PDB file of C-alpha atoms in Angstrom:
ATOM      1  CA  GLY A   1     -11.379   7.048   3.258  1.00 83.00           C
ATOM      2  CA  GLU A   2     -14.287   6.765   0.636  1.00 89.00           C
ATOM      3  CA  ASN A   3     -15.909   3.634   0.652  1.00 94.00           C
ATOM      4  CA  VAL A   4     -18.292   2.276  -2.887  1.00 97.00           C
ATOM      5  CA  GLU A   5     -20.551  -0.302  -2.062  1.00 98.00           C
ATOM      6  CA  GLN A   6     -22.583  -1.910  -5.232  1.00 98.00           C
ATOM      7  CA  HIS A   7     -25.390  -3.657  -5.746  1.00 98.00           C
ATOM      8  CA  PRO A   8     -26.868  -6.377  -6.478  1.00 98.00           C
ATOM      9  CA  SER A   9     -23.293  -8.404  -6.820  1.00 97.00           C
ATOM     10  CA  THR A  10     -25.208 -11.013 -10.158  1.00 98.00           C
ATOM     11  CA  LEU A  11     -27.924  -9.855 -12.467  1.00 98.00           C
ATOM     12  CA  SER A  12     -29.418 -12.068 -14.394  1.00 98.00           C
ATOM     13  CA  VAL A  13     -31.614 -10.142 -17.180  1.00 98.00           C
ATOM     14  CA  GLN A  14     -33.717 -11.420 -20.984  1.00 98.00           C
ATOM     15  CA  GLU A  15     -32.054 -10.161 -24.066  1.00 98.00           C
ATOM     16  CA  GLY A  16     -33.998  -6.703 -24.851  1.00 98.00           C
ATOM     17  CA  ASP A  17     -34.612  -6.143 -21.313  1.00 98.00           C
ATOM     18  CA  SER A  18     -33.510  -2.910 -19.218  1.00 98.00           C
ATOM     19  CA  ALA A  19     -30.279  -3.490 -16.634  1.00 98.00           C
ATOM     20  CA  VAL A  20     -29.711  -1.239 -13.179  1.00 98.00           C
ATOM     21  CA  ILE A  21     -27.141  -1.438 -11.628  1.00 98.00           C
ATOM     22  CA  LYS A  22     -26.408   0.566  -8.495  1.00 98.00           C
ATOM     23  CA  CYS A  23     -23.687   2.523  -5.877  1.00 98.00           C
ATOM     24  CA  THR A  24     -23.693   4.391  -3.293  1.00 98.00           C
ATOM     25  CA  TYR A  25     -20.202   6.613  -1.572  1.00 97.00           C
ATOM     26  CA  SER A  26     -20.084   7.960   1.254  1.00 96.00           C
ATOM     27  CA  ASP A  27     -17.495  10.589   0.197  1.00 94.00           C
ATOM     28  CA  SER A  28     -18.880  14.251  -0.752  1.00 93.00           C
ATOM     29  CA  ALA A  29     -15.638  15.656  -1.254  1.00 92.00           C
ATOM     30  CA  SER A  30     -16.031  12.488  -4.077  1.00 94.00           C
ATOM     31  CA  ASN A  31     -16.860  14.643  -7.381  1.00 94.00           C
ATOM     32  CA  TYR A  32     -15.788  12.207 -10.394  1.00 95.00           C
ATOM     33  CA  PHE A  33     -18.171   8.669 -11.554  1.00 97.00           C
ATOM     34  CA  PRO A  34     -16.323   6.056 -13.911  1.00 97.00           C
ATOM     35  CA  TRP A  35     -18.326   2.490 -14.495  1.00 98.00           C
ATOM     36  CA  TYR A  36     -16.002   0.337 -15.955  1.00 98.00           C
ATOM     37  CA  LYS A  37     -16.655  -3.285 -17.966  1.00 98.00           C
ATOM     38  CA  GLN A  38     -15.128  -6.040 -17.856  1.00 98.00           C
ATOM     39  CA  GLU A  39     -15.729  -8.728 -19.970  1.00 97.00           C
ATOM     40  CA  LEU A  40     -14.175 -12.503 -19.468  1.00 94.00           C
ATOM     41  CA  GLY A  41     -10.065 -12.452 -19.466  1.00 92.00           C
ATOM     42  CA  LYS A  42      -9.921  -8.933 -20.431  1.00 95.00           C
ATOM     43  CA  ARG A  43      -9.114  -5.761 -19.202  1.00 96.00           C
ATOM     44  CA  PRO A  44     -12.050  -3.400 -17.451  1.00 97.00           C
ATOM     45  CA  GLN A  45     -12.498  -0.989 -20.047  1.00 97.00           C
ATOM     46  CA  LEU A  46     -13.945   2.676 -19.127  1.00 97.00           C
ATOM     47  CA  ILE A  47     -17.776   3.098 -20.553  1.00 98.00           C
ATOM     48  CA  ILE A  48     -19.469   5.635 -19.681  1.00 98.00           C
ATOM     49  CA  ASP A  49     -18.260   8.094 -17.292  1.00 96.00           C
ATOM     50  CA  ILE A  50     -19.904  10.937 -15.116  1.00 96.00           C
ATOM     51  CA  ARG A  51     -18.668  14.391 -12.969  1.00 93.00           C
ATOM     52  CA  SER A  52     -20.074  15.802  -9.399  1.00 89.00           C
ATOM     53  CA  ASN A  53     -22.333  19.586 -11.856  1.00 88.00           C
ATOM     54  CA  VAL A  54     -24.014  16.540 -14.385  1.00 87.00           C
ATOM     55  CA  GLY A  55     -26.916  14.918 -13.094  1.00 92.00           C
ATOM     56  CA  GLU A  56     -27.562  12.475 -16.335  1.00 96.00           C
ATOM     57  CA  LYS A  57     -25.056  11.354 -18.712  1.00 95.00           C
ATOM     58  CA  LYS A  58     -26.133   9.039 -21.560  1.00 97.00           C
ATOM     59  CA  ASP A  59     -24.752   7.182 -24.055  1.00 95.00           C
ATOM     60  CA  GLN A  60     -26.263   4.946 -26.684  1.00 96.00           C
ATOM     61  CA  ARG A  61     -27.926   2.539 -25.090  1.00 98.00           C
ATOM     62  CA  ILE A  62     -26.472   3.064 -21.654  1.00 98.00           C
ATOM     63  CA  ALA A  63     -26.933   6.079 -19.204  1.00 98.00           C
ATOM     64  CA  VAL A  64     -25.332   7.366 -15.851  1.00 98.00           C
ATOM     65  CA  THR A  65     -27.885   9.254 -12.501  1.00 97.00           C
ATOM     66  CA  LEU A  66     -25.524  10.979  -9.642  1.00 97.00           C
ATOM     67  CA  ASN A  67     -28.208  11.874  -6.898  1.00 96.00           C
ATOM     68  CA  LYS A  68     -25.508  14.112  -4.785  1.00 94.00           C
ATOM     69  CA  THR A  69     -27.694  14.595  -2.169  1.00 94.00           C
ATOM     70  CA  ALA A  70     -28.563  10.932  -1.169  1.00 95.00           C
ATOM     71  CA  LYS A  71     -25.062  10.584  -2.563  1.00 96.00           C
ATOM     72  CA  HIS A  72     -25.386   7.387  -5.190  1.00 96.00           C
ATOM     73  CA  PHE A  73     -25.660   6.707  -8.819  1.00 98.00           C
ATOM     74  CA  SER A  74     -26.797   4.058 -11.018  1.00 98.00           C
ATOM     75  CA  LEU A  75     -26.168   2.301 -14.585  1.00 98.00           C
ATOM     76  CA  HIS A  76     -28.574   1.855 -16.952  1.00 98.00           C
ATOM     77  CA  ILE A  77     -28.472   0.127 -19.898  1.00 98.00           C
ATOM     78  CA  THR A  78     -31.834  -0.401 -22.313  1.00 98.00           C
ATOM     79  CA  GLU A  79     -32.235  -2.898 -24.376  1.00 98.00           C
ATOM     80  CA  THR A  80     -29.490  -5.729 -23.188  1.00 98.00           C
ATOM     81  CA  GLN A  81     -27.745  -8.118 -25.923  1.00 98.00           C
ATOM     82  CA  PRO A  82     -26.065 -10.867 -25.296  1.00 97.00           C
ATOM     83  CA  GLU A  83     -22.504  -8.442 -25.830  1.00 97.00           C
ATOM     84  CA  ASP A  84     -23.673  -7.202 -22.956  1.00 98.00           C
ATOM     85  CA  SER A  85     -22.403  -9.980 -20.359  1.00 98.00           C
ATOM     86  CA  ALA A  86     -19.364  -9.104 -18.414  1.00 98.00           C
ATOM     87  CA  VAL A  87     -18.247  -7.458 -15.071  1.00 98.00           C
ATOM     88  CA  TYR A  88     -18.978  -3.927 -14.314  1.00 98.00           C
ATOM     89  CA  PHE A  89     -17.955  -1.577 -11.499  1.00 98.00           C
ATOM     90  CA  CYS A  90     -18.427   1.894 -10.367  1.00 98.00           C
ATOM     91  CA  ALA A  91     -16.349   4.158  -8.877  1.00 97.00           C
ATOM     92  CA  ALA A  92     -15.738   7.376  -7.309  1.00 96.00           C
ATOM     93  CA  THR A  93     -12.715   9.561  -6.498  1.00 92.00           C
ATOM     94  CA  PRO A  94     -12.623  13.596  -5.354  1.00 88.00           C
ATOM     95  CA  GLY A  95     -10.221  13.783  -8.506  1.00 80.00           C
ATOM     96  CA  GLY A  96      -6.480  15.453  -8.240  1.00 75.00           C
ATOM     97  CA  TYR A  97      -3.895  13.491  -5.901  1.00 75.00           C
ATOM     98  CA  GLN A  98      -6.963  11.119  -3.990  1.00 80.00           C
ATOM     99  CA  LYS A  99      -7.633   7.597  -4.798  1.00 84.00           C
ATOM    100  CA  VAL A 100      -9.941   5.723  -7.305  1.00 91.00           C
ATOM    101  CA  THR A 101     -12.381   3.768  -5.040  1.00 94.00           C
ATOM    102  CA  PHE A 102     -13.507   0.693  -6.865  1.00 96.00           C
ATOM    103  CA  GLY A 103     -16.923  -1.051  -5.886  1.00 97.00           C
ATOM    104  CA  THR A 104     -17.149  -5.190  -5.626  1.00 97.00           C
ATOM    105  CA  GLY A 105     -18.843  -5.383  -9.251  1.00 97.00           C
ATOM    106  CA  THR A 106     -21.415  -6.729 -10.748  1.00 98.00           C
ATOM    107  CA  LYS A 107     -21.863  -9.661 -13.340  1.00 98.00           C
ATOM    108  CA  LEU A 108     -24.147  -9.402 -15.818  1.00 98.00           C
ATOM    109  CA  GLN A 109     -26.088 -11.616 -17.944  1.00 98.00           C
ATOM    110  CA  VAL A 110     -28.069 -11.535 -20.559  1.00 98.00           C
ATOM    111  CA  ILE A 111     -30.229 -14.724 -21.454  1.00 97.00           C
ATOM    112  CA  PRO A 112     -30.407 -14.613 -25.570  1.00 95.00           C
TER     113      PRO A 112
ATOM    114  CA  GLU B   1      -0.238   3.080 -30.576  1.00 78.00           C
ATOM    115  CA  ALA B   2      -0.410   4.474 -27.295  1.00 82.00           C
ATOM    116  CA  ASP B   3      -0.873   1.675 -24.347  1.00 93.00           C
ATOM    117  CA  ILE B   4      -0.166  -0.257 -21.171  1.00 96.00           C
ATOM    118  CA  TYR B   5       2.190  -2.802 -21.699  1.00 97.00           C
ATOM    119  CA  GLN B   6       2.675  -5.808 -19.450  1.00 98.00           C
ATOM    120  CA  THR B   7       4.589  -8.855 -19.478  1.00 97.00           C
ATOM    121  CA  PRO B   8       4.299 -11.291 -18.423  1.00 97.00           C
ATOM    122  CA  ARG B   9       0.541 -12.267 -19.548  1.00 97.00           C
ATOM    123  CA  TYR B  10       1.210 -15.741 -18.302  1.00 97.00           C
ATOM    124  CA  LEU B  11       3.809 -16.980 -14.742  1.00 97.00           C
ATOM    125  CA  VAL B  12       4.225 -20.384 -13.463  1.00 97.00           C
ATOM    126  CA  ILE B  13       7.185 -20.467 -10.715  1.00 95.00           C
ATOM    127  CA  GLY B  14       7.993 -22.085  -8.168  1.00 95.00           C
ATOM    128  CA  THR B  15       7.583 -21.237  -4.562  1.00 96.00           C
ATOM    129  CA  GLY B  16      10.541 -18.417  -3.411  1.00 95.00           C
ATOM    130  CA  LYS B  17      11.633 -17.556  -6.688  1.00 95.00           C
ATOM    131  CA  LYS B  18      12.104 -13.708  -6.768  1.00 96.00           C
ATOM    132  CA  ILE B  19       9.674 -11.965  -9.672  1.00 96.00           C
ATOM    133  CA  THR B  20       9.160  -8.634 -11.262  1.00 97.00           C
ATOM    134  CA  LEU B  21       6.818  -7.880 -13.303  1.00 98.00           C
ATOM    135  CA  GLU B  22       6.229  -5.472 -15.404  1.00 98.00           C
ATOM    136  CA  CYS B  23       4.354  -2.415 -16.915  1.00 98.00           C
ATOM    137  CA  SER B  24       4.674   0.034 -19.280  1.00 98.00           C
ATOM    138  CA  GLN B  25       2.281   2.991 -20.797  1.00 97.00           C
ATOM    139  CA  THR B  26       3.060   5.735 -23.432  1.00 95.00           C
ATOM    140  CA  MET B  27       1.149   7.560 -22.713  1.00 94.00           C
ATOM    141  CA  GLY B  28       3.163  10.403 -20.497  1.00 92.00           C
ATOM    142  CA  HIS B  29       0.329   9.570 -16.972  1.00 94.00           C
ATOM    143  CA  ASP B  30       1.685  10.567 -13.706  1.00 93.00           C
ATOM    144  CA  LYS B  31      -0.542   8.148 -12.199  1.00 94.00           C
ATOM    145  CA  MET B  32       0.199   4.495 -11.749  1.00 96.00           C
ATOM    146  CA  TYR B  33      -1.963   1.568 -10.040  1.00 96.00           C
ATOM    147  CA  TRP B  34      -1.457  -2.199  -9.486  1.00 97.00           C
ATOM    148  CA  TYR B  35      -4.388  -3.625  -8.184  1.00 96.00           C
ATOM    149  CA  GLN B  36      -4.539  -8.322  -7.868  1.00 96.00           C
ATOM    150  CA  GLN B  37      -7.766  -8.847  -9.083  1.00 96.00           C
ATOM    151  CA  ASP B  38      -8.853 -12.778  -9.089  1.00 93.00           C
ATOM    152  CA  PRO B  39     -11.066 -13.034 -11.914  1.00 85.00           C
ATOM    153  CA  GLY B  40     -13.996 -11.349 -12.446  1.00 84.00           C
ATOM    154  CA  MET B  41     -13.645 -10.243  -8.463  1.00 92.00           C
ATOM    155  CA  GLU B  42     -12.761  -7.356  -6.676  1.00 94.00           C
ATOM    156  CA  LEU B  43     -10.367  -5.145  -7.264  1.00 95.00           C
ATOM    157  CA  HIS B  44      -7.691  -4.374  -5.202  1.00 94.00           C
ATOM    158  CA  LEU B  45      -5.404  -1.369  -4.447  1.00 94.00           C
ATOM    159  CA  ILE B  46      -2.062  -3.363  -3.660  1.00 95.00           C
ATOM    160  CA  HIS B  47      -0.085   0.390  -5.466  1.00 96.00           C
ATOM    161  CA  TYR B  48       0.422   3.155  -6.656  1.00 94.00           C
ATOM    162  CA  SER B  49       2.346   6.721  -8.160  1.00 95.00           C
ATOM    163  CA  TYR B  50       1.159  10.040  -8.715  1.00 93.00           C
ATOM    164  CA  GLY B  51       5.322  10.726  -9.818  1.00 93.00           C
ATOM    165  CA  VAL B  52       8.259   9.894 -10.416  1.00 95.00           C
ATOM    166  CA  ASN B  53       9.894   8.738  -7.590  1.00 95.00           C
ATOM    167  CA  SER B  54       6.292   8.538  -5.475  1.00 93.00           C
ATOM    168  CA  THR B  55       5.013   4.923  -4.337  1.00 95.00           C
ATOM    169  CA  GLU B  56       2.532   4.410  -1.997  1.00 93.00           C
ATOM    170  CA  LYS B  57       0.643   1.385  -0.533  1.00 92.00           C
ATOM    171  CA  GLY B  58      -2.620   0.550  -1.423  1.00 90.00           C
ATOM    172  CA  ASP B  59      -5.659  -0.489   0.056  1.00 82.00           C
ATOM    173  CA  LEU B  60      -4.662  -4.708   0.219  1.00 80.00           C
ATOM    174  CA  SER B  61      -1.516  -5.712   2.583  1.00 73.00           C
ATOM    175  CA  SER B  62       1.195  -6.873  -0.170  1.00 76.00           C
ATOM    176  CA  GLU B  63       4.582  -8.440  -0.089  1.00 87.00           C
ATOM    177  CA  SER B  64       5.769  -6.758  -2.860  1.00 93.00           C
ATOM    178  CA  THR B  65       6.988  -3.669  -3.765  1.00 95.00           C
ATOM    179  CA  VAL B  66       6.926  -1.439  -6.485  1.00 97.00           C
ATOM    180  CA  SER B  67       9.651   1.848  -7.963  1.00 96.00           C
ATOM    181  CA  ARG B  68       9.137   4.699  -9.918  1.00 97.00           C
ATOM    182  CA  ILE B  69      12.189   6.049 -11.618  1.00 97.00           C
ATOM    183  CA  ARG B  70      10.997   6.158 -15.150  1.00 96.00           C
ATOM    184  CA  THR B  71       6.892   7.963 -15.907  1.00 96.00           C
ATOM    185  CA  GLU B  72       6.635   5.365 -17.817  1.00 97.00           C
ATOM    186  CA  HIS B  73       7.549   2.316 -15.880  1.00 97.00           C
ATOM    187  CA  PHE B  74       5.889   1.291 -12.688  1.00 98.00           C
ATOM    188  CA  PRO B  75       7.623  -2.744 -12.527  1.00 98.00           C
ATOM    189  CA  LEU B  76       6.423  -4.508  -9.255  1.00 97.00           C
ATOM    190  CA  THR B  77       7.977  -7.326  -7.494  1.00 96.00           C
ATOM    191  CA  LEU B  78       7.811 -10.050  -5.119  1.00 94.00           C
ATOM    192  CA  GLU B  79      10.955 -10.889  -3.493  1.00 93.00           C
ATOM    193  CA  SER B  80       9.803 -14.560  -2.512  1.00 94.00           C
ATOM    194  CA  ALA B  81       6.803 -15.842  -3.937  1.00 93.00           C
ATOM    195  CA  ARG B  82       4.133 -17.881  -2.416  1.00 94.00           C
ATOM    196  CA  PRO B  83       0.990 -19.712  -3.258  1.00 95.00           C
ATOM    197  CA  SER B  84      -1.018 -16.957  -1.525  1.00 93.00           C
ATOM    198  CA  HIS B  85      -0.250 -14.507  -4.588  1.00 94.00           C
ATOM    199  CA  THR B  86      -1.313 -16.801  -7.199  1.00 96.00           C
ATOM    200  CA  SER B  87      -3.953 -13.962  -8.479  1.00 96.00           C
ATOM    201  CA  GLN B  88      -4.160 -11.842 -11.718  1.00 97.00           C
ATOM    202  CA  TYR B  89      -2.439  -8.640 -11.194  1.00 97.00           C
ATOM    203  CA  LEU B  90      -3.280  -5.699 -13.894  1.00 98.00           C
ATOM    204  CA  CYS B  91      -1.541  -2.332 -13.656  1.00 98.00           C
ATOM    205  CA  ALA B  92      -2.777   1.180 -14.242  1.00 97.00           C
ATOM    206  CA  SER B  93      -2.362   4.010 -15.375  1.00 96.00           C
ATOM    207  CA  SER B  94      -4.454   7.887 -16.157  1.00 93.00           C
ATOM    208  CA  ASP B  95      -3.422  11.678 -16.561  1.00 90.00           C
ATOM    209  CA  GLY B  96      -3.107  13.926 -13.594  1.00 78.00           C
ATOM    210  CA  THR B  97      -5.767  16.181 -14.340  1.00 79.00           C
ATOM    211  CA  HIS B  98      -8.510  15.999 -13.152  1.00 77.00           C
ATOM    212  CA  TYR B  99     -11.995  13.459 -14.069  1.00 84.00           C
ATOM    213  CA  GLN B 100      -9.702  10.714 -15.795  1.00 88.00           C
ATOM    214  CA  PRO B 101     -10.384   7.829 -16.302  1.00 92.00           C
ATOM    215  CA  GLN B 102      -7.666   4.401 -15.590  1.00 94.00           C
ATOM    216  CA  HIS B 103      -6.641   2.568 -18.201  1.00 96.00           C
ATOM    217  CA  PHE B 104      -5.892  -1.242 -17.271  1.00 97.00           C
ATOM    218  CA  GLY B 105      -3.494  -2.937 -19.157  1.00 97.00           C
ATOM    219  CA  ASP B 106      -3.957  -6.514 -20.312  1.00 97.00           C
ATOM    220  CA  GLY B 107      -3.151  -8.787 -16.362  1.00 97.00           C
ATOM    221  CA  THR B 108      -0.113 -10.769 -15.664  1.00 97.00           C
ATOM    222  CA  ARG B 109      -1.805 -13.980 -14.162  1.00 97.00           C
ATOM    223  CA  LEU B 110       0.444 -15.580 -12.150  1.00 97.00           C
ATOM    224  CA  SER B 111       0.320 -19.310 -10.569  1.00 97.00           C
ATOM    225  CA  ILE B 112       2.673 -20.021  -7.897  1.00 96.00           C
ATOM    226  CA  LEU B 113       3.009 -23.855  -7.625  1.00 94.00           C
TER     227      LEU B 113
END
């Protein structure tokens, strides 16, 4: 089955700096890669996703890049703000009726 | 408003009790999931369903059971609660088509005394 590794497990950055979270996956059939943000005491929520036929996707201060050959994808947050502090989860799935596999999460702390 | 709802939000109960955690979604999603998560930690898949009368066990061994008699409803039952079941339980759903994210409920925080 699919295995998703996520690094780092914790990340502290100064407000205004960039943050990068990296994930690797094992199943070459995976073709959909969502990222979720979970604030303290809240439900995980989708912040951005990418399909395997796309190399990069941006949404304001957030971007995701995908390298299918190396089987890794990354979340980039620029100009970080205190409200970006949360746990971030990457995920991968071949789609259809295959399971979604989540990474182990990254706790991001943005220091004002 | 289309959403996914979990009840109760919090439950404190004694060992040995039978518990049912409720999950309902109004988005017409085919797929539904149950995860166990200690606060801020990894998401562990315990059960999932791809439609009515379809249920599968997930990656985490669990003493719970689920049922899917209606598309919108996916309850989780613990026949005899133990302190080791203390955790947060998150329900999620997604559309059956490709490239669709999961939508999570607010969770049930369960404490077994």
